[in-house]
Amino acid sequence: MAKKIIFKKLNLIAAAFFTLTLSTAYQPITPPKQEGKSSLNQVRTIVLDAGHGGKDPGARGSKTTEKVIALQVALKLGEKIKKDLPGVKVIYTRSSDVFIDLYKRPDIANKAKADLFISIHCNSANGSKRVRGRNGKYYSQTVRRPTVRGTETFVLGFNRMGKQDVAIRENAAILFEENYEENYGGFDPKDPSSMIVFQLLKTQYRRESIRLGSYMQDEYVRTQRNNRGVQELSLAVLKTAGMPAVLTEIGFISSPQEETYMMSNAGQTEIVTSLFNAIKTYKTSVER
Ligand SMILES: [Zn+2]
């Protein structure tokens, strides 16, 4: 069945908004004749994005690299979703050790009309600082912080949401496909006034992203992981996703303890279970 992205909730809010603010100039958006489902009230397709890959190793640990762990965890999570959430389609941005441009990753999700975009990464607390040598010249020195541990999940910060307009606008064809005129009482998604709908969508995607992120952090905590919370960041990989999207840092590869954990079968199973439970909780809550 074609996905008609005409959300019950969105319609109510949009209709109310239009009625309240623009009733003299615009017709309120009328509820669709046929009810459709959207990213905001269903989870049918999930894009799993294993960070980095190919020539880009990501952060380096003492035994492995971020790209390796991220791929292993993404593939295991995908397998679990396919097995335990029947009916949910899983799409990987990469399923092998290849390099994929950052912008292409959310693009894959947009084209697949995915309902969730989940990017999996490992953190690193190691950095470098500029120090002055005896000869007066500056050089960079690696700063190791092996004791920093824990998980955190990022959502797109408000300041970068402008970029999302493009994705949402491109997806407008999806949003309003199939008799949108009929469904929306002449509403034209290409009309500037439809930006209000994009604003509503962005706000909702953000809210849902934060919710999914919180579920993930809750699950990590259940397995005694250090909780660094849900945070906002201007991340290129999230900025053009036209759906709820998170980037989760499953642990610090710069911590020997967490590197070993993330490399181990038991550790990966625990992380995959946490992410799976969070997705399942999210799915149940939006599909209620
Ligand atoms: Zn990364």
PDB file of C-alpha atoms and ligand atoms in Angstrom:
ATOM      1  CA  MET A   1       0.000   0.000   0.000  1.00  0.00           C
ATOM      2  CA  ALA A   2       1.325   3.388  -0.883  1.00  0.00           C
ATOM      3  CA  LYS A   3       2.359   5.391   2.075  1.00  0.00           C
ATOM      4  CA  LYS A   4       0.270   8.477   2.288  1.00  0.00           C
ATOM      5  CA  ILE A   5       1.957  10.747   4.646  1.00  0.00           C
ATOM      6  CA  ILE A   6      -1.018  12.372   6.060  1.00  0.00           C
ATOM      7  CA  PHE A   7      -0.806  12.191   9.740  1.00  0.00           C
ATOM      8  CA  LYS A   8      -3.700  12.259  11.996  1.00  0.00           C
ATOM      9  CA  LYS A   9      -1.803  14.174  14.633  1.00  0.00           C
ATOM     10  CA  LEU A  10      -0.139  16.555  12.242  1.00  0.00           C
ATOM     11  CA  ASN A  11      -3.386  17.264  10.541  1.00  0.00           C
ATOM     12  CA  LEU A  12      -5.055  18.128  13.761  1.00  0.00           C
ATOM     13  CA  ILE A  13      -2.289  20.479  14.770  1.00  0.00           C
ATOM     14  CA  ALA A  14      -1.889  21.907  11.294  1.00  0.00           C
ATOM     15  CA  ALA A  15      -5.594  22.362  10.903  1.00  0.00           C
ATOM     16  CA  ALA A  16      -5.819  24.040  14.270  1.00  0.00           C
ATOM     17  CA  PHE A  17      -2.874  26.255  13.465  1.00  0.00           C
ATOM     18  CA  PHE A  18      -4.245  27.267  10.107  1.00  0.00           C
ATOM     19  CA  THR A  19      -7.673  27.825  11.540  1.00  0.00           C
ATOM     20  CA  LEU A  20      -6.329  29.967  14.328  1.00  0.00           C
ATOM     21  CA  THR A  21      -3.841  32.025  12.430  1.00  0.00           C
ATOM     22  CA  LEU A  22      -4.704  32.025   8.800  1.00  0.00           C
ATOM     23  CA  SER A  23      -8.376  31.454   8.661  1.00  0.00           C
ATOM     24  CA  THR A  24      -9.003  34.616   6.728  1.00  0.00           C
ATOM     25  CA  ALA A  25      -6.455  33.884   4.040  1.00  0.00           C
ATOM     26  CA  TYR A  26      -6.303  30.134   3.799  1.00  0.00           C
ATOM     27  CA  GLN A  27      -8.611  27.241   4.000  1.00  0.00           C
ATOM     28  CA  PRO A  28      -7.829  25.036   6.962  1.00  0.00           C
ATOM     29  CA  ILE A  29      -6.255  21.738   6.042  1.00  0.00           C
ATOM     30  CA  THR A  30      -9.020  19.240   6.091  1.00  0.00           C
ATOM     31  CA  PRO A  31      -8.392  15.756   7.375  1.00  0.00           C
ATOM     32  CA  PRO A  32      -7.667  13.276   4.608  1.00  0.00           C
ATOM     33  CA  LYS A  33     -10.478  11.155   3.338  1.00  0.00           C
ATOM     34  CA  GLN A  34      -8.361   8.071   3.612  1.00  0.00           C
ATOM     35  CA  GLU A  35      -6.237   7.860   6.655  1.00  0.00           C
ATOM     36  CA  GLY A  36      -2.585   7.363   5.990  1.00  0.00           C
ATOM     37  CA  LYS A  37       0.388   6.667   8.170  1.00  0.00           C
ATOM     38  CA  SER A  38       3.596   8.559   8.438  1.00  0.00           C
ATOM     39  CA  SER A  39       6.989   8.434  10.067  1.00  0.00           C
ATOM     40  CA  LEU A  40       5.340   9.976  13.045  1.00  0.00           C
ATOM     41  CA  ASN A  41       2.837   7.265  13.740  1.00  0.00           C
ATOM     42  CA  GLN A  42       4.351   4.141  12.366  1.00  0.00           C
ATOM     43  CA  VAL A  43       7.686   2.367  12.196  1.00  0.00           C
ATOM     44  CA  ARG A  44       7.796   0.259   9.071  1.00  0.00           C
ATOM     45  CA  THR A  45      11.200   1.070   7.651  1.00  0.00           C
ATOM     46  CA  ILE A  46      14.338   1.688   9.680  1.00  0.00           C
ATOM     47  CA  VAL A  47      17.615   2.836   8.205  1.00  0.00           C
ATOM     48  CA  LEU A  48      20.630   1.694  10.201  1.00  0.00           C
ATOM     49  CA  ASP A  49      23.750   3.697   9.539  1.00  0.00           C
ATOM     50  CA  ALA A  50      27.055   2.208  10.647  1.00  0.00           C
ATOM     51  CA  GLY A  51      29.344   5.211  11.082  1.00  0.00           C
ATOM     52  CA  HIS A  52      32.451   5.736   8.958  1.00  0.00           C
ATOM     53  CA  GLY A  53      33.822   2.873   6.800  1.00  0.00           C
ATOM     54  CA  GLY A  54      36.395   2.238   4.108  1.00  0.00           C
ATOM     55  CA  LYS A  55      39.079   4.915   4.056  1.00  0.00           C
ATOM     56  CA  ASP A  56      37.482   6.558   7.089  1.00  0.00           C
ATOM     57  CA  PRO A  57      38.202   4.420  10.166  1.00  0.00           C
ATOM     58  CA  GLY A  58      36.548   6.814  12.614  1.00  0.00           C
ATOM     59  CA  ALA A  59      38.026   6.869  16.103  1.00  0.00           C
ATOM     60  CA  ARG A  60      40.880   4.495  16.837  1.00  0.00           C
ATOM     61  CA  GLY A  61      41.152   2.313  19.878  1.00  0.00           C
ATOM     62  CA  SER A  62      44.175   0.308  20.893  1.00  0.00           C
ATOM     63  CA  LYS A  63      42.901  -2.872  19.234  1.00  0.00           C
ATOM     64  CA  THR A  64      40.290  -1.881  16.685  1.00  0.00           C
ATOM     65  CA  THR A  65      38.583   1.042  15.019  1.00  0.00           C
ATOM     66  CA  GLU A  66      35.182   2.652  15.271  1.00  0.00           C
ATOM     67  CA  LYS A  67      34.126   1.638  11.751  1.00  0.00           C
ATOM     68  CA  VAL A  68      34.528  -2.058  12.597  1.00  0.00           C
ATOM     69  CA  ILE A  69      32.491  -1.985  15.808  1.00  0.00           C
ATOM     70  CA  ALA A  70      29.804   0.275  14.331  1.00  0.00           C
ATOM     71  CA  LEU A  71      29.277  -2.114  11.417  1.00  0.00           C
ATOM     72  CA  GLN A  72      29.150  -5.224  13.603  1.00  0.00           C
ATOM     73  CA  VAL A  73      26.594  -3.640  15.918  1.00  0.00           C
ATOM     74  CA  ALA A  74      24.489  -2.240  13.057  1.00  0.00           C
ATOM     75  CA  LEU A  75      24.335  -5.638  11.332  1.00  0.00           C
ATOM     76  CA  LYS A  76      23.449  -7.458  14.548  1.00  0.00           C
ATOM     77  CA  LEU A  77      20.775  -4.889  15.367  1.00  0.00           C
ATOM     78  CA  GLY A  78      19.343  -5.253  11.869  1.00  0.00           C
ATOM     79  CA  GLU A  79      19.194  -9.030  12.237  1.00  0.00           C
ATOM     80  CA  LYS A  80      17.395  -8.723  15.560  1.00  0.00           C
ATOM     81  CA  ILE A  81      14.860  -6.249  14.164  1.00  0.00           C
ATOM     82  CA  LYS A  82      14.149  -8.525  11.197  1.00  0.00           C
ATOM     83  CA  LYS A  83      13.705 -11.499  13.505  1.00  0.00           C
ATOM     84  CA  ASP A  84      11.817  -9.941  16.407  1.00  0.00           C
ATOM     85  CA  LEU A  85       9.893  -7.112  14.755  1.00  0.00           C
ATOM     86  CA  PRO A  86       8.329  -8.837  11.782  1.00  0.00           C
ATOM     87  CA  GLY A  87       6.969  -6.453   9.181  1.00  0.00           C
ATOM     88  CA  VAL A  88       9.681  -3.901   9.803  1.00  0.00           C
ATOM     89  CA  LYS A  89      12.037  -3.373   6.896  1.00  0.00           C
ATOM     90  CA  VAL A  90      15.693  -2.748   7.655  1.00  0.00           C
ATOM     91  CA  ILE A  91      17.949  -0.850   5.285  1.00  0.00           C
ATOM     92  CA  TYR A  92      21.662  -0.457   5.919  1.00  0.00           C
ATOM     93  CA  THR A  93      23.558   2.546   4.609  1.00  0.00           C
ATOM     94  CA  ARG A  94      26.481   0.136   4.420  1.00  0.00           C
ATOM     95  CA  SER A  95      26.738  -3.573   5.096  1.00  0.00           C
ATOM     96  CA  SER A  96      30.464  -3.887   4.449  1.00  0.00           C
ATOM     97  CA  ASP A  97      33.643  -1.909   4.946  1.00  0.00           C
ATOM     98  CA  VAL A  98      33.006   0.827   2.401  1.00  0.00           C
ATOM     99  CA  PHE A  99      33.184   4.581   2.536  1.00  0.00           C
ATOM    100  CA  ILE A 100      29.936   6.476   2.088  1.00  0.00           C
ATOM    101  CA  ASP A 101      29.671  10.244   1.948  1.00  0.00           C
ATOM    102  CA  LEU A 102      27.926  11.705   4.938  1.00  0.00           C
ATOM    103  CA  TYR A 103      25.225  13.398   2.915  1.00  0.00           C
ATOM    104  CA  LYS A 104      24.352  10.153   1.146  1.00  0.00           C
ATOM    105  CA  ARG A 105      23.446   8.439   4.403  1.00  0.00           C
ATOM    106  CA  PRO A 106      20.313  10.430   5.264  1.00  0.00           C
ATOM    107  CA  ASP A 107      19.607  10.515   1.535  1.00  0.00           C
ATOM    108  CA  ILE A 108      19.251   6.740   1.575  1.00  0.00           C
ATOM    109  CA  ALA A 109      16.696   7.110   4.355  1.00  0.00           C
ATOM    110  CA  ASN A 110      14.824   9.879   2.532  1.00  0.00           C
ATOM    111  CA  LYS A 111      14.630   7.882  -0.682  1.00  0.00           C
ATOM    112  CA  ALA A 112      13.457   4.785   1.172  1.00  0.00           C
ATOM    113  CA  LYS A 113      10.789   6.891   2.921  1.00  0.00           C
ATOM    114  CA  ALA A 114      12.159   5.519   6.158  1.00  0.00           C
ATOM    115  CA  ASP A 115      10.413   6.147   9.435  1.00  0.00           C
ATOM    116  CA  LEU A 116      13.592   6.184  11.519  1.00  0.00           C
ATOM    117  CA  PHE A 117      17.235   6.925  10.868  1.00  0.00           C
ATOM    118  CA  ILE A 118      19.681   5.525  13.410  1.00  0.00           C
ATOM    119  CA  SER A 119      23.371   6.210  13.118  1.00  0.00           C
ATOM    120  CA  ILE A 120      25.712   4.085  15.229  1.00  0.00           C
ATOM    121  CA  HIS A 121      29.095   5.382  16.365  1.00  0.00           C
ATOM    122  CA  CYS A 122      31.795   4.953  18.993  1.00  0.00           C
ATOM    123  CA  ASN A 123      33.017   7.892  20.991  1.00  0.00           C
ATOM    124  CA  SER A 124      36.551   8.953  21.733  1.00  0.00           C
ATOM    125  CA  ALA A 125      37.790  11.199  24.484  1.00  0.00           C
ATOM    126  CA  ASN A 126      41.308  11.336  23.157  1.00  0.00           C
ATOM    127  CA  GLY A 127      42.332  14.600  21.617  1.00  0.00           C
ATOM    128  CA  SER A 128      45.353  16.676  20.905  1.00  0.00           C
ATOM    129  CA  LYS A 129      46.711  19.891  22.285  1.00  0.00           C
ATOM    130  CA  ARG A 130      49.249  22.359  21.027  1.00  0.00           C
ATOM    131  CA  VAL A 131      52.299  22.526  23.222  1.00  0.00           C
ATOM    132  CA  ARG A 132      55.437  24.623  22.946  1.00  0.00           C
ATOM    133  CA  GLY A 133      58.671  22.745  22.739  1.00  0.00           C
ATOM    134  CA  ARG A 134      62.043  23.775  24.158  1.00  0.00           C
ATOM    135  CA  ASN A 135      63.051  25.178  20.802  1.00  0.00           C
ATOM    136  CA  GLY A 136      60.032  27.498  20.959  1.00  0.00           C
ATOM    137  CA  LYS A 137      58.157  25.690  18.230  1.00  0.00           C
ATOM    138  CA  TYR A 138      54.672  24.386  18.734  1.00  0.00           C
ATOM    139  CA  TYR A 139      53.733  20.799  18.134  1.00  0.00           C
ATOM    140  CA  SER A 140      50.636  18.791  18.844  1.00  0.00           C
ATOM    141  CA  GLN A 141      50.567  16.282  21.614  1.00  0.00           C
ATOM    142  CA  THR A 142      48.032  13.514  21.985  1.00  0.00           C
ATOM    143  CA  VAL A 143      45.943  13.772  25.091  1.00  0.00           C
ATOM    144  CA  ARG A 144      44.661  10.418  26.286  1.00  0.00           C
ATOM    145  CA  ARG A 145      41.654  10.258  28.531  1.00  0.00           C
ATOM    146  CA  PRO A 146      41.154   6.533  29.022  1.00  0.00           C
ATOM    147  CA  THR A 147      38.864   6.919  32.012  1.00  0.00           C
ATOM    148  CA  VAL A 148      36.072   8.714  30.123  1.00  0.00           C
ATOM    149  CA  ARG A 149      33.277   6.219  29.603  1.00  0.00           C
ATOM    150  CA  GLY A 150      29.608   5.984  28.762  1.00  0.00           C
ATOM    151  CA  THR A 151      26.920   6.370  26.161  1.00  0.00           C
ATOM    152  CA  GLU A 152      25.233   9.405  24.661  1.00  0.00           C
ATOM    153  CA  THR A 153      22.730  10.008  21.899  1.00  0.00           C
ATOM    154  CA  PHE A 154      22.583  13.046  19.683  1.00  0.00           C
ATOM    155  CA  VAL A 155      19.716  14.753  17.956  1.00  0.00           C
ATOM    156  CA  LEU A 156      20.002  17.617  15.517  1.00  0.00           C
ATOM    157  CA  GLY A 157      20.370  20.999  17.175  1.00  0.00           C
ATOM    158  CA  PHE A 158      17.877  23.710  16.313  1.00  0.00           C
ATOM    159  CA  ASN A 159      20.483  25.856  14.610  1.00  0.00           C
ATOM    160  CA  ARG A 160      20.941  23.350  11.823  1.00  0.00           C
ATOM    161  CA  MET A 161      17.326  22.621  11.213  1.00  0.00           C
ATOM    162  CA  GLY A 162      17.228  25.031   8.282  1.00  0.00           C
ATOM    163  CA  LYS A 163      18.997  22.403   6.227  1.00  0.00           C
ATOM    164  CA  GLN A 164      16.200  20.004   6.961  1.00  0.00           C
ATOM    165  CA  ASP A 165      13.819  22.189   4.970  1.00  0.00           C
ATOM    166  CA  VAL A 166      15.344  20.894   1.775  1.00  0.00           C
ATOM    167  CA  ALA A 167      14.858  17.281   2.720  1.00  0.00           C
ATOM    168  CA  ILE A 168      11.350  17.848   3.899  1.00  0.00           C
ATOM    169  CA  ARG A 169      10.522  19.860   0.825  1.00  0.00           C
ATOM    170  CA  GLU A 170      11.914  17.163  -1.406  1.00  0.00           C
ATOM    171  CA  ASN A 171       9.860  14.695   0.495  1.00  0.00           C
ATOM    172  CA  ALA A 172       6.825  16.872  -0.028  1.00  0.00           C
ATOM    173  CA  ALA A 173       6.208  14.837  -3.132  1.00  0.00           C
ATOM    174  CA  ILE A 174       5.952  11.879  -0.811  1.00  0.00           C
ATOM    175  CA  LEU A 175       4.033  13.773   1.792  1.00  0.00           C
ATOM    176  CA  PHE A 176       1.397  14.885  -0.554  1.00  0.00           C
ATOM    177  CA  GLU A 177       1.390  12.224  -3.176  1.00  0.00           C
ATOM    178  CA  GLU A 178      -1.842  10.713  -4.416  1.00  0.00           C
ATOM    179  CA  ASN A 179      -4.676  13.135  -4.638  1.00  0.00           C
ATOM    180  CA  TYR A 180      -3.188  15.610  -2.250  1.00  0.00           C
ATOM    181  CA  GLU A 181      -5.430  18.309  -3.687  1.00  0.00           C
ATOM    182  CA  GLU A 182      -8.413  16.260  -2.877  1.00  0.00           C
ATOM    183  CA  ASN A 183      -7.032  15.250   0.478  1.00  0.00           C
ATOM    184  CA  TYR A 184      -5.946  18.694   1.446  1.00  0.00           C
ATOM    185  CA  GLY A 185      -8.689  20.756  -0.057  1.00  0.00           C
ATOM    186  CA  GLY A 186      -6.488  22.442  -2.660  1.00  0.00           C
ATOM    187  CA  PHE A 187      -3.466  22.792  -0.405  1.00  0.00           C
ATOM    188  CA  ASP A 188      -0.306  23.124  -2.476  1.00  0.00           C
ATOM    189  CA  PRO A 189       2.912  21.837  -0.909  1.00  0.00           C
ATOM    190  CA  LYS A 190       4.941  24.073  -3.203  1.00  0.00           C
ATOM    191  CA  ASP A 191       3.210  27.144  -1.899  1.00  0.00           C
ATOM    192  CA  PRO A 192       5.267  29.162   0.612  1.00  0.00           C
ATOM    193  CA  SER A 193       2.431  28.943   3.077  1.00  0.00           C
ATOM    194  CA  SER A 194       3.121  25.243   3.295  1.00  0.00           C
ATOM    195  CA  MET A 195       6.319  26.133   5.152  1.00  0.00           C
ATOM    196  CA  ILE A 196       4.170  26.126   8.226  1.00  0.00           C
ATOM    197  CA  VAL A 197       3.663  22.440   7.676  1.00  0.00           C
ATOM    198  CA  PHE A 198       7.428  21.973   7.336  1.00  0.00           C
ATOM    199  CA  GLN A 199       7.951  23.818  10.595  1.00  0.00           C
ATOM    200  CA  LEU A 200       5.458  21.557  12.265  1.00  0.00           C
ATOM    201  CA  LEU A 201       7.143  18.504  10.811  1.00  0.00           C
ATOM    202  CA  LYS A 202      10.569  19.645  11.929  1.00  0.00           C
ATOM    203  CA  THR A 203       9.339  20.272  15.431  1.00  0.00           C
ATOM    204  CA  GLN A 204       7.711  16.875  15.506  1.00  0.00           C
ATOM    205  CA  TYR A 205      10.741  15.050  14.061  1.00  0.00           C
ATOM    206  CA  ARG A 206      12.878  16.714  16.668  1.00  0.00           C
ATOM    207  CA  ARG A 207      10.523  15.838  19.475  1.00  0.00           C
ATOM    208  CA  GLU A 208      10.341  12.222  18.320  1.00  0.00           C
ATOM    209  CA  SER A 209      14.124  12.049  17.879  1.00  0.00           C
ATOM    210  CA  ILE A 210      14.596  13.197  21.452  1.00  0.00           C
ATOM    211  CA  ARG A 211      12.074  10.618  22.603  1.00  0.00           C
ATOM    212  CA  LEU A 212      13.815   7.760  20.795  1.00  0.00           C
ATOM    213  CA  GLY A 213      17.158   9.009  22.121  1.00  0.00           C
ATOM    214  CA  SER A 214      15.805   9.037  25.660  1.00  0.00           C
ATOM    215  CA  TYR A 215      14.561   5.478  25.316  1.00  0.00           C
ATOM    216  CA  MET A 216      18.026   4.450  24.135  1.00  0.00           C
ATOM    217  CA  GLN A 217      19.709   6.149  27.072  1.00  0.00           C
ATOM    218  CA  ASP A 218      17.201   4.569  29.482  1.00  0.00           C
ATOM    219  CA  GLU A 219      18.068   1.150  28.098  1.00  0.00           C
ATOM    220  CA  TYR A 220      21.823   1.729  28.337  1.00  0.00           C
ATOM    221  CA  VAL A 221      21.336   2.706  31.982  1.00  0.00           C
ATOM    222  CA  ARG A 222      19.530  -0.571  32.628  1.00  0.00           C
ATOM    223  CA  THR A 223      22.752  -2.367  31.723  1.00  0.00           C
ATOM    224  CA  GLN A 224      24.796  -0.198  34.095  1.00  0.00           C
ATOM    225  CA  ARG A 225      26.328   1.942  31.382  1.00  0.00           C
ATOM    226  CA  ASN A 226      27.395   5.460  32.190  1.00  0.00           C
ATOM    227  CA  ASN A 227      24.676   7.858  31.015  1.00  0.00           C
ATOM    228  CA  ARG A 228      25.808  11.022  29.252  1.00  0.00           C
ATOM    229  CA  GLY A 229      22.272  11.737  28.132  1.00  0.00           C
ATOM    230  CA  VAL A 230      20.555  12.983  24.994  1.00  0.00           C
ATOM    231  CA  GLN A 231      22.293  15.959  23.484  1.00  0.00           C
ATOM    232  CA  GLU A 232      21.925  18.378  20.632  1.00  0.00           C
ATOM    233  CA  LEU A 233      24.649  18.777  18.088  1.00  0.00           C
ATOM    234  CA  SER A 234      25.045  20.123  14.579  1.00  0.00           C
ATOM    235  CA  LEU A 235      25.729  16.861  12.854  1.00  0.00           C
ATOM    236  CA  ALA A 236      25.917  16.673   9.096  1.00  0.00           C
ATOM    237  CA  VAL A 237      24.665  13.119   9.062  1.00  0.00           C
ATOM    238  CA  LEU A 238      21.421  14.163  10.754  1.00  0.00           C
ATOM    239  CA  LYS A 239      20.764  17.517   9.170  1.00  0.00           C
ATOM    240  CA  THR A 240      19.010  16.382   6.021  1.00  0.00           C
ATOM    241  CA  ALA A 241      17.062  13.468   7.399  1.00  0.00           C
ATOM    242  CA  GLY A 242      13.375  13.980   6.748  1.00  0.00           C
ATOM    243  CA  MET A 243      12.285  11.762   9.620  1.00  0.00           C
ATOM    244  CA  PRO A 244      13.115  11.258  13.301  1.00  0.00           C
ATOM    245  CA  ALA A 245      16.865  10.654  13.405  1.00  0.00           C
ATOM    246  CA  VAL A 246      19.435   9.991  16.109  1.00  0.00           C
ATOM    247  CA  LEU A 247      23.138   9.322  16.332  1.00  0.00           C
ATOM    248  CA  THR A 248      24.001   7.073  19.217  1.00  0.00           C
ATOM    249  CA  GLU A 249      27.481   6.739  20.676  1.00  0.00           C
ATOM    250  CA  ILE A 250      27.581   3.230  22.076  1.00  0.00           C
ATOM    251  CA  GLY A 251      30.744   3.698  24.134  1.00  0.00           C
ATOM    252  CA  PHE A 252      34.246   5.141  24.214  1.00  0.00           C
ATOM    253  CA  ILE A 253      36.783   3.345  22.097  1.00  0.00           C
ATOM    254  CA  SER A 254      39.412   5.465  23.868  1.00  0.00           C
ATOM    255  CA  SER A 255      38.609   3.614  27.089  1.00  0.00           C
ATOM    256  CA  PRO A 256      40.368   0.228  27.068  1.00  0.00           C
ATOM    257  CA  GLN A 257      37.576  -1.143  29.238  1.00  0.00           C
ATOM    258  CA  GLU A 258      34.799  -0.014  26.872  1.00  0.00           C
ATOM    259  CA  GLU A 259      36.766  -0.959  23.779  1.00  0.00           C
ATOM    260  CA  THR A 260      37.008  -4.532  25.071  1.00  0.00           C
ATOM    261  CA  TYR A 261      33.318  -4.479  25.959  1.00  0.00           C
ATOM    262  CA  MET A 262      32.261  -3.179  22.525  1.00  0.00           C
ATOM    263  CA  MET A 263      34.446  -5.745  20.768  1.00  0.00           C
ATOM    264  CA  SER A 264      33.083  -8.657  22.753  1.00  0.00           C
ATOM    265  CA  ASN A 265      30.144 -10.763  21.723  1.00  0.00           C
ATOM    266  CA  ALA A 266      28.492 -10.262  25.104  1.00  0.00           C
ATOM    267  CA  GLY A 267      28.973  -6.504  24.955  1.00  0.00           C
ATOM    268  CA  GLN A 268      27.609  -6.246  21.427  1.00  0.00           C
ATOM    269  CA  THR A 269      24.621  -8.378  22.337  1.00  0.00           C
ATOM    270  CA  GLU A 270      23.901  -6.130  25.297  1.00  0.00           C
ATOM    271  CA  ILE A 271      24.164  -2.962  23.192  1.00  0.00           C
ATOM    272  CA  VAL A 272      22.009  -4.461  20.438  1.00  0.00           C
ATOM    273  CA  THR A 273      19.397  -5.487  23.010  1.00  0.00           C
ATOM    274  CA  SER A 274      19.367  -1.961  24.452  1.00  0.00           C
ATOM    275  CA  LEU A 275      18.895  -0.383  21.023  1.00  0.00           C
ATOM    276  CA  PHE A 276      16.307  -2.945  20.019  1.00  0.00           C
ATOM    277  CA  ASN A 277      14.283  -2.410  23.214  1.00  0.00           C
ATOM    278  CA  ALA A 278      14.371   1.357  22.675  1.00  0.00           C
ATOM    279  CA  ILE A 279      13.158   0.992  19.083  1.00  0.00           C
ATOM    280  CA  LYS A 280      10.425  -1.374  20.168  1.00  0.00           C
ATOM    281  CA  THR A 281       9.270   0.981  22.932  1.00  0.00           C
ATOM    282  CA  TYR A 282       9.258   3.849  20.456  1.00  0.00           C
ATOM    283  CA  LYS A 283       7.370   1.843  17.845  1.00  0.00           C
ATOM    284  CA  THR A 284       4.727   0.745  20.345  1.00  0.00           C
ATOM    285  CA  SER A 285       4.270   4.292  21.589  1.00  0.00           C
ATOM    286  CA  VAL A 286       3.830   5.899  18.156  1.00  0.00           C
ATOM    287  CA  GLU A 287       1.585   3.173  16.817  1.00  0.00           C
ATOM    288  CA  ARG A 288      -0.745   3.242  19.767  1.00  0.00           C
TER     289      ARG A 288
HETATM  290 ZN    ZN B   1      31.897   8.404  14.577  1.00  0.00          ZN
END
